[in-house]
Protein backbone atom coordinates (compact mmCIF):
# COMPACT_ATOMS: atom_id res chain seq x y z
CA ILE A 1 0.00 0.00 0.00
CA SER A 2 1.33 3.44 -0.88
CA CYS A 3 0.34 6.83 0.51
CA SER A 4 0.48 9.98 -1.57
CA LEU A 5 -0.92 13.47 -1.98
CA VAL A 6 -3.26 13.97 -4.93
CA GLY A 7 -4.07 17.65 -5.19
CA SER A 8 -4.98 18.63 -1.65
CA GLU A 9 -6.23 15.14 -0.73
CA MET A 10 -4.27 12.52 1.17
CA CYS A 11 -4.71 9.13 -0.52
CA ILE A 12 -3.80 5.55 0.15
CA ARG A 13 -3.60 3.29 -2.88
CA ASP A 14 -3.32 -0.46 -2.65
CA ARG A 15 -0.87 -1.48 -5.35
CA ASN A 16 -2.81 -4.66 -6.17
CA VAL A 17 -6.44 -3.55 -6.19
CA ASP A 18 -6.10 0.25 -6.56
CA ALA A 19 -8.40 1.07 -3.66
CA VAL A 20 -8.16 4.81 -3.14
CA PHE A 21 -9.41 6.57 -0.03
CA GLN A 22 -9.92 10.19 0.90
CA PHE A 23 -9.00 11.32 4.41
CA ASN A 24 -11.43 13.82 5.88
CA SER A 25 -13.21 13.15 9.17
CA ARG A 26 -13.63 9.55 8.05
CA VAL A 27 -12.18 7.18 5.45
CA THR A 28 -14.38 6.83 2.35
CA PRO A 29 -13.75 4.95 -0.92
CA LEU A 30 -13.60 7.61 -3.60
CA PHE A 31 -12.62 6.54 -7.09
CA SER A 32 -14.13 5.86 -10.46
CA GLN A 33 -12.84 4.23 -13.62
CA LYS A 34 -13.16 5.54 -17.14
CA GLY A 35 -11.61 3.90 -20.17
CA GLY A 36 -9.17 1.95 -18.00
CA ILE A 37 -8.07 5.10 -16.14
CA MET A 38 -8.80 5.57 -12.47
CA ILE A 39 -10.10 9.02 -11.59
CA MET A 40 -10.45 10.44 -8.09
CA GLY A 41 -12.10 13.80 -7.62
CA GLY A 42 -11.05 14.80 -11.11
CA TYR A 43 -7.46 13.63 -10.62
CA ILE A 44 -5.99 10.76 -12.65
CA ILE A 45 -4.46 7.96 -10.59
CA SER A 46 -1.61 5.94 -12.06
CA ASN A 47 -2.59 2.76 -13.89
CA ARG A 48 1.10 1.96 -14.46
CA LYS A 49 0.97 1.71 -18.24
CA VAL A 50 4.34 2.07 -19.96
CA ALA A 51 5.28 2.38 -23.62
CA VAL A 52 8.86 1.50 -24.56
CA ILE A 53 9.79 2.88 -27.96
CA GLY A 54 12.62 0.87 -29.44
CA ALA A 55 12.77 -2.90 -28.88
CA GLY A 56 16.48 -3.42 -29.32
CA PHE A 57 18.81 -4.62 -26.56
CA VAL A 58 18.21 -1.55 -24.38
CA GLY A 59 14.44 -1.29 -24.83
CA SER A 60 13.88 -5.01 -24.33
CA SER A 61 16.13 -5.08 -21.26
CA ILE A 62 14.15 -2.19 -19.76
CA ALA A 63 10.86 -3.97 -20.43
CA TYR A 64 12.26 -7.12 -18.81
CA ALA A 65 13.49 -5.20 -15.75
CA LEU A 66 10.13 -3.43 -15.36
CA THR A 67 8.39 -6.81 -15.51
CA ILE A 68 10.42 -8.64 -12.88
CA ARG A 69 10.31 -5.59 -10.59
CA LYS A 70 6.49 -5.59 -10.97
CA LEU A 71 6.48 -1.84 -11.61
CA ALA A 72 4.06 -1.83 -14.54
CA ARG A 73 0.72 -3.49 -15.26
CA GLU A 74 0.95 -3.01 -19.00
CA ILE A 75 4.13 -2.69 -21.07
CA VAL A 76 3.84 -1.95 -24.79
CA LEU A 77 6.90 -2.41 -26.98
CA ILE A 78 6.94 -0.23 -30.11
CA ASP A 79 9.45 -0.68 -32.93
CA ILE A 80 9.60 -0.55 -36.72
CA ASP A 81 10.72 -4.20 -36.69
CA LYS A 82 7.33 -5.61 -35.74
CA GLU A 83 8.32 -9.27 -36.00
CA LYS A 84 11.25 -8.85 -33.60
CA THR A 85 9.08 -6.79 -31.27
CA GLU A 86 6.48 -9.55 -31.12
CA GLY A 87 9.24 -12.01 -30.28
CA GLU A 88 10.69 -9.85 -27.51
CA ALA A 89 7.24 -9.32 -25.96
CA LEU A 90 6.46 -13.04 -26.03
CA ASP A 91 9.84 -13.96 -24.58
CA ILE A 92 9.35 -11.60 -21.63
CA GLN A 93 5.70 -12.57 -21.20
CA HIS A 94 6.52 -16.27 -20.87
CA GLY A 95 8.43 -15.73 -17.63
CA ILE A 96 5.73 -13.64 -15.98
CA PRO A 97 3.80 -16.39 -14.11
CA GLU A 98 6.80 -16.82 -11.79
CA LEU A 99 8.22 -13.31 -11.49
CA GLY A 100 5.62 -10.77 -12.58
CA ASP A 101 2.04 -10.16 -13.63
CA ALA A 102 2.32 -7.42 -16.25
CA VAL A 103 0.81 -7.62 -19.71
CA VAL A 104 3.71 -7.30 -22.16
CA ARG A 105 2.82 -6.89 -25.81
CA ALA A 106 3.89 -5.40 -29.10
CA GLY A 107 1.92 -2.35 -30.18
CA GLY A 108 1.93 0.91 -32.07
CA TYR A 109 2.15 4.61 -31.31
CA GLU A 110 -1.58 4.74 -30.62
CA ASP A 111 -0.73 2.84 -27.42
CA CYS A 112 1.07 5.94 -26.11
CA ALA A 113 -2.37 7.29 -25.16
CA ASP A 114 -3.00 7.21 -21.40
CA CYS A 115 0.53 6.07 -20.57
CA ASP A 116 1.98 7.00 -17.21
CA LEU A 117 5.47 6.77 -18.70
CA ILE A 118 6.86 6.73 -22.23
CA ILE A 119 10.46 5.51 -22.51
CA ILE A 120 12.35 6.33 -25.70
CA THR A 121 15.28 4.08 -26.56
CA ALA A 122 15.03 4.28 -30.36
CA GLY A 123 18.21 5.13 -32.22
CA ARG A 124 21.57 3.79 -33.24
CA ASN A 125 23.95 2.57 -30.55
CA ARG A 126 27.61 3.48 -30.27
CA LYS A 127 30.22 1.44 -32.10
CA PRO A 128 33.69 0.80 -30.69
CA GLY A 129 35.72 4.02 -30.83
CA GLU A 130 32.70 6.32 -31.13
CA SER A 131 31.61 8.95 -28.62
CA ARG A 132 27.96 9.52 -27.78
CA LEU A 133 28.05 12.81 -29.67
CA ASP A 134 28.95 10.90 -32.85
CA LEU A 135 25.35 9.66 -32.86
CA ILE A 136 23.82 13.11 -32.92
CA THR A 137 22.78 13.51 -36.56
CA GLY A 138 21.10 10.16 -37.08
CA ASN A 139 19.50 9.87 -33.66
CA SER A 140 18.23 13.44 -33.73
CA GLN A 141 16.27 12.68 -36.89
CA ILE A 142 15.00 9.40 -35.46
CA LEU A 143 13.81 11.25 -32.35
CA LYS A 144 12.02 13.85 -34.45
CA ASN A 145 10.10 11.09 -36.25
CA VAL A 146 9.27 9.42 -32.93
CA VAL A 147 8.03 12.67 -31.37
CA GLU A 148 5.81 13.39 -34.38
CA GLN A 149 4.15 10.01 -33.88
CA ILE A 150 3.82 10.41 -30.10
CA GLN A 151 2.17 13.83 -30.50
CA LYS A 152 -0.71 12.27 -32.41
CA TYR A 153 -1.76 10.20 -29.41
CA TYR A 154 -0.15 11.73 -26.31
CA THR A 155 -2.61 12.44 -23.50
CA ARG A 156 -0.50 12.45 -20.36
CA GLY A 157 2.52 10.96 -18.60
CA ALA A 158 6.23 11.57 -18.26
CA ILE A 159 8.67 10.96 -21.11
CA MET A 160 12.06 9.40 -20.32
CA LEU A 161 14.86 9.66 -22.91
CA VAL A 162 17.46 6.90 -22.90
CA SER A 163 18.84 7.24 -26.45
CA ASN A 164 22.17 9.01 -26.92
CA PRO A 165 23.39 11.70 -26.96
CA VAL A 166 20.80 11.93 -24.21
CA ASP A 167 21.40 15.55 -23.16
CA VAL A 168 20.97 16.84 -26.72
CA LEU A 169 17.90 14.67 -27.29
CA VAL A 170 16.32 15.82 -24.02
CA TYR A 171 16.71 19.42 -25.17
CA GLN A 172 15.15 18.66 -28.55
CA CYS A 173 12.30 16.53 -27.20
CA THR A 174 11.46 19.16 -24.59
CA ARG A 175 11.26 21.82 -27.28
CA TRP A 176 9.26 19.70 -29.71
CA MET A 177 6.77 18.28 -27.20
CA GLY A 178 6.05 21.62 -25.49
CA LEU A 179 5.15 19.99 -22.17
CA PRO A 180 5.49 21.48 -18.67
CA ASP A 181 8.98 21.80 -17.22
CA GLY A 182 10.39 18.44 -16.15
CA ARG A 183 7.81 16.27 -17.90
CA VAL A 184 10.56 15.27 -20.37
CA PHE A 185 13.77 14.03 -18.75
CA GLY A 186 16.69 11.79 -19.61
CA THR A 187 18.55 9.07 -17.75
CA GLY A 188 21.54 11.39 -18.01
CA CYS A 189 24.31 10.83 -15.47
CA GLU A 190 22.39 8.37 -13.30
CA LEU A 191 24.28 5.47 -14.89
CA ASP A 192 27.59 7.29 -14.44
CA SER A 193 26.73 7.92 -10.79
CA SER A 194 25.88 4.25 -10.34
CA ARG A 195 29.19 3.23 -11.86
CA MET A 196 31.09 5.58 -9.56
CA VAL A 197 29.26 4.24 -6.52
CA ARG A 198 30.32 0.72 -7.52
CA LEU A 199 33.98 1.72 -7.93
CA ILE A 200 34.11 3.60 -4.61
CA ALA A 201 32.42 0.70 -2.82
CA ASP A 202 35.03 -1.67 -4.24
CA TYR A 203 37.88 0.66 -3.30
CA THR A 204 36.69 1.13 0.28
CA ASN A 205 35.36 -2.42 0.73
CA ARG A 206 31.89 -1.11 1.65
CA ASP A 207 28.40 -1.93 0.42
CA THR A 208 27.11 0.23 -2.41
CA GLU A 209 24.22 1.34 -0.16
CA ALA A 210 26.75 3.11 2.09
CA VAL A 211 28.18 5.24 -0.73
CA LYS A 212 26.56 8.50 -1.85
CA ILE A 213 27.86 10.53 -4.78
CA SER A 214 26.40 12.27 -7.82
CA ILE A 215 27.95 12.81 -11.22
CA VAL A 216 26.54 15.84 -13.03
CA GLY A 217 26.89 17.58 -16.37
CA GLU A 218 27.08 15.73 -19.67
CA HIS A 219 26.46 12.02 -19.99
CA GLY A 220 29.76 11.88 -21.80
CA ASP A 221 33.24 13.35 -21.57
CA ALA A 222 32.15 16.54 -19.76
CA GLN A 223 30.80 14.74 -16.69
CA ILE A 224 31.77 15.98 -13.23
CA PRO A 225 31.82 13.95 -10.01
CA ILE A 226 30.70 16.11 -7.08
CA TRP A 227 33.44 15.01 -4.68
CA SER A 228 32.65 17.84 -2.26
CA ARG A 229 29.36 16.13 -1.32
CA ALA A 230 30.46 12.49 -1.55
CA SER A 231 30.01 10.40 1.59
CA ILE A 232 30.35 6.89 2.99
CA ASP A 233 28.21 5.83 5.95
CA GLY A 234 27.12 9.46 6.23
CA MET A 235 30.71 10.71 6.65
CA PRO A 236 32.53 12.92 4.12
CA ILE A 237 34.53 10.53 1.96
CA GLN A 238 37.85 12.20 2.84
CA GLU A 239 37.14 11.76 6.55
CA TYR A 240 36.00 8.17 6.09
CA CYS A 241 39.12 7.17 4.16
CA GLU A 242 41.33 8.77 6.82
CA THR A 243 39.66 6.73 9.56
CA GLN A 244 40.23 3.56 7.51
CA GLY A 245 43.81 4.35 6.59
CA LEU A 246 42.97 4.55 2.88
CA PRO A 247 44.67 7.06 0.57
CA TRP A 248 42.26 9.67 -0.80
CA THR A 249 44.34 11.93 -2.98
CA LYS A 250 43.62 14.02 -6.04
CA GLU A 251 45.37 11.35 -8.08
CA GLN A 252 43.04 8.65 -6.69
CA ARG A 253 39.99 10.73 -7.56
CA GLU A 254 41.27 11.35 -11.09
CA VAL A 255 41.78 7.61 -11.62
CA LEU A 256 38.18 6.89 -10.57
CA THR A 257 36.87 9.75 -12.72
CA GLU A 258 38.65 8.46 -15.83
CA GLN A 259 37.51 4.90 -15.17
CA VAL A 260 33.86 5.98 -15.05
CA ARG A 261 34.21 8.30 -18.04
CA GLY A 262 35.59 5.48 -20.17
CA MET A 263 33.54 2.61 -18.77
CA GLY A 264 30.82 2.67 -21.43
CA ALA A 265 33.41 2.57 -24.21
CA ALA A 266 35.27 -0.26 -22.45
CA ILE A 267 32.11 -2.36 -22.19
CA ILE A 268 31.27 -1.72 -25.85
CA LYS A 269 34.80 -2.78 -26.82
CA ASN A 270 34.38 -6.02 -24.85
CA LYS A 271 30.84 -7.05 -25.79
CA GLY A 272 29.65 -4.67 -28.51
CA ARG A 273 26.98 -2.85 -26.52
CA THR A 274 25.74 -1.80 -23.09
CA HIS A 275 22.20 -2.52 -21.97
CA TYR A 276 21.93 -4.15 -18.52
CA GLY A 277 23.31 -1.19 -16.56
CA ILE A 278 21.16 1.42 -18.28
CA ALA A 279 18.11 -0.86 -18.02
CA THR A 280 18.40 -1.12 -14.24
CA CYS A 281 18.91 2.66 -13.94
CA ALA A 282 15.88 3.34 -16.15
CA CYS A 283 13.89 0.88 -14.04
CA TYR A 284 14.88 2.70 -10.84
CA LEU A 285 13.78 6.04 -12.32
CA ALA A 286 10.56 4.50 -13.62
CA GLY A 287 9.74 3.35 -10.09
CA ALA A 288 9.63 6.96 -8.88
CA VAL A 289 7.09 7.78 -11.60
CA LEU A 290 4.95 4.65 -11.54
CA ASP A 291 4.84 4.02 -7.79
CA GLN A 292 4.56 7.74 -7.00
CA ARG A 293 7.46 7.46 -4.57
CA PRO A 294 9.82 10.40 -5.13
CA ALA A 295 13.52 9.65 -5.59
CA ILE A 296 16.59 11.85 -5.97
CA ALA A 297 18.68 11.09 -9.04
CA SER A 298 21.13 12.85 -11.36
CA VAL A 299 18.98 13.07 -14.48
CA SER A 300 18.99 15.36 -17.48
CA THR A 301 16.47 18.15 -18.07
CA VAL A 302 16.59 21.57 -19.68
CA LEU A 303 17.98 23.91 -17.03
CA ARG A 304 16.30 27.20 -16.21
CA GLY A 305 18.91 29.18 -14.31
CA GLU A 306 20.12 26.53 -11.88
CA TYR A 307 23.85 26.91 -11.14
CA GLY A 308 23.82 29.93 -13.46
CA VAL A 309 22.96 27.81 -16.51
CA SER A 310 19.91 28.04 -18.78
CA ASP A 311 18.54 26.61 -22.02
CA VAL A 312 20.66 23.47 -22.22
CA GLY A 313 20.09 19.85 -21.21
CA LEU A 314 22.42 18.60 -18.46
CA SER A 315 22.18 16.33 -15.43
CA VAL A 316 21.85 17.70 -11.91
CA PRO A 317 20.48 16.05 -8.75
CA SER A 318 16.71 16.21 -9.11
CA ILE A 319 13.58 15.07 -7.32
CA LEU A 320 11.80 12.62 -9.59
CA GLY A 321 8.12 11.80 -9.17
CA VAL A 322 4.88 11.05 -10.95
CA ASN A 323 5.22 14.08 -13.25
CA GLY A 324 8.85 13.43 -14.14
CA VAL A 325 11.34 15.86 -12.62
CA GLU A 326 9.45 17.74 -9.93
CA LYS A 327 12.39 19.89 -8.82
CA ARG A 328 16.04 20.39 -9.70
CA LEU A 329 18.15 20.69 -6.55
CA GLU A 330 20.65 23.51 -6.20
CA GLU A 331 23.36 22.20 -3.93
CA GLU A 332 26.51 23.88 -2.66
CA TRP A 333 29.40 22.65 -4.81
CA ALA A 334 33.10 23.42 -4.70
CA GLN A 335 34.07 26.30 -6.97
CA GLU A 336 36.10 24.00 -9.25
CA GLU A 337 33.09 21.70 -9.68
CA LEU A 338 30.83 24.63 -10.50
CA THR A 339 33.32 25.97 -13.04
CA LEU A 340 33.57 22.57 -14.76
CA PHE A 341 29.78 22.32 -14.83
CA ARG A 342 29.46 25.68 -16.53
CA GLN A 343 32.12 24.66 -19.01
CA ALA A 344 30.08 21.54 -19.78
CA ALA A 345 27.09 23.79 -20.41
CA ASP A 346 29.11 25.92 -22.83
CA LYS A 347 30.23 22.77 -24.65
CA MET A 348 26.68 21.49 -25.04
CA LYS A 349 25.41 24.86 -26.21
CA GLY A 350 28.08 24.77 -28.89
CA VAL A 351 26.86 21.34 -29.96
CA LEU A 352 23.26 22.56 -30.11
CA LYS A 353 24.28 25.39 -32.45
CA THR A 354 25.42 22.82 -35.01
CA LEU A 355 21.98 21.21 -35.28
């Protein structure tokens, strides 16, 4: 059972039967259903319907992760290769009796109507030796075609961009869709942050749950770890390493930074693609939207003055909820980190001018 605010009403929603109650002087059932959508006092309650556009390795892995995490009731895979999409949907569906209860099926853009979340993974993946920005021309055109199709049927819901270069595509999708601020967001640096957490946990011999750090900026070469706010077991990381007798020098931080920055390319060199890591990150972000349980994550949106930066898509720590990014957090960073972030913004603005 989850508890959330809907408008000015406090509601409890049972995840299995969708019983919704209004708290006044007494508890009263108060919901109706129309066209498969639950409505309470004029407000739409999540029915956990997800469309995944692009049924390649990334899109299919996301659909699979959503299924076994039981985050969605209905998952629609949309792709130009309809035969492959049918196969992916059936393959995922066949494991559901043991690990999930979602309906997973192949569909079309008309299924974007009434979605709580639309996840866009369509586009070409990186090849060995390529940067994410090398994908910009082809994937920008693919996104434009996808957005034109979504617009025909879009009624509500957040839109999550996974395709690369994600920061550029977030900027374009935000402009083309014309939705409220934060409704379009990208996975951004959440995967980079996850990778850094893993490396620090390995270095300090601690569980990943004990490590807190965000990477911000570009999901690419201009990413910046916010070392000034990093912690382990609630202690500043410098202080923690001192108590454990571990070196924590500028050189050590630079080694970790370069490892994370090059990790995607290293995985692609080894196996030809990345998809499991980004799928789990996308699933984590989807949980904040679908379960209406806010989470803080370093995701990409178009900034509106935060950290002195506007009109460019970059990742910053943000509160993610049912409407996408509800709020971008403005933390206190070290001056060097802030300078690097603004340099990343200048870089991305230069890229946008070439489009």
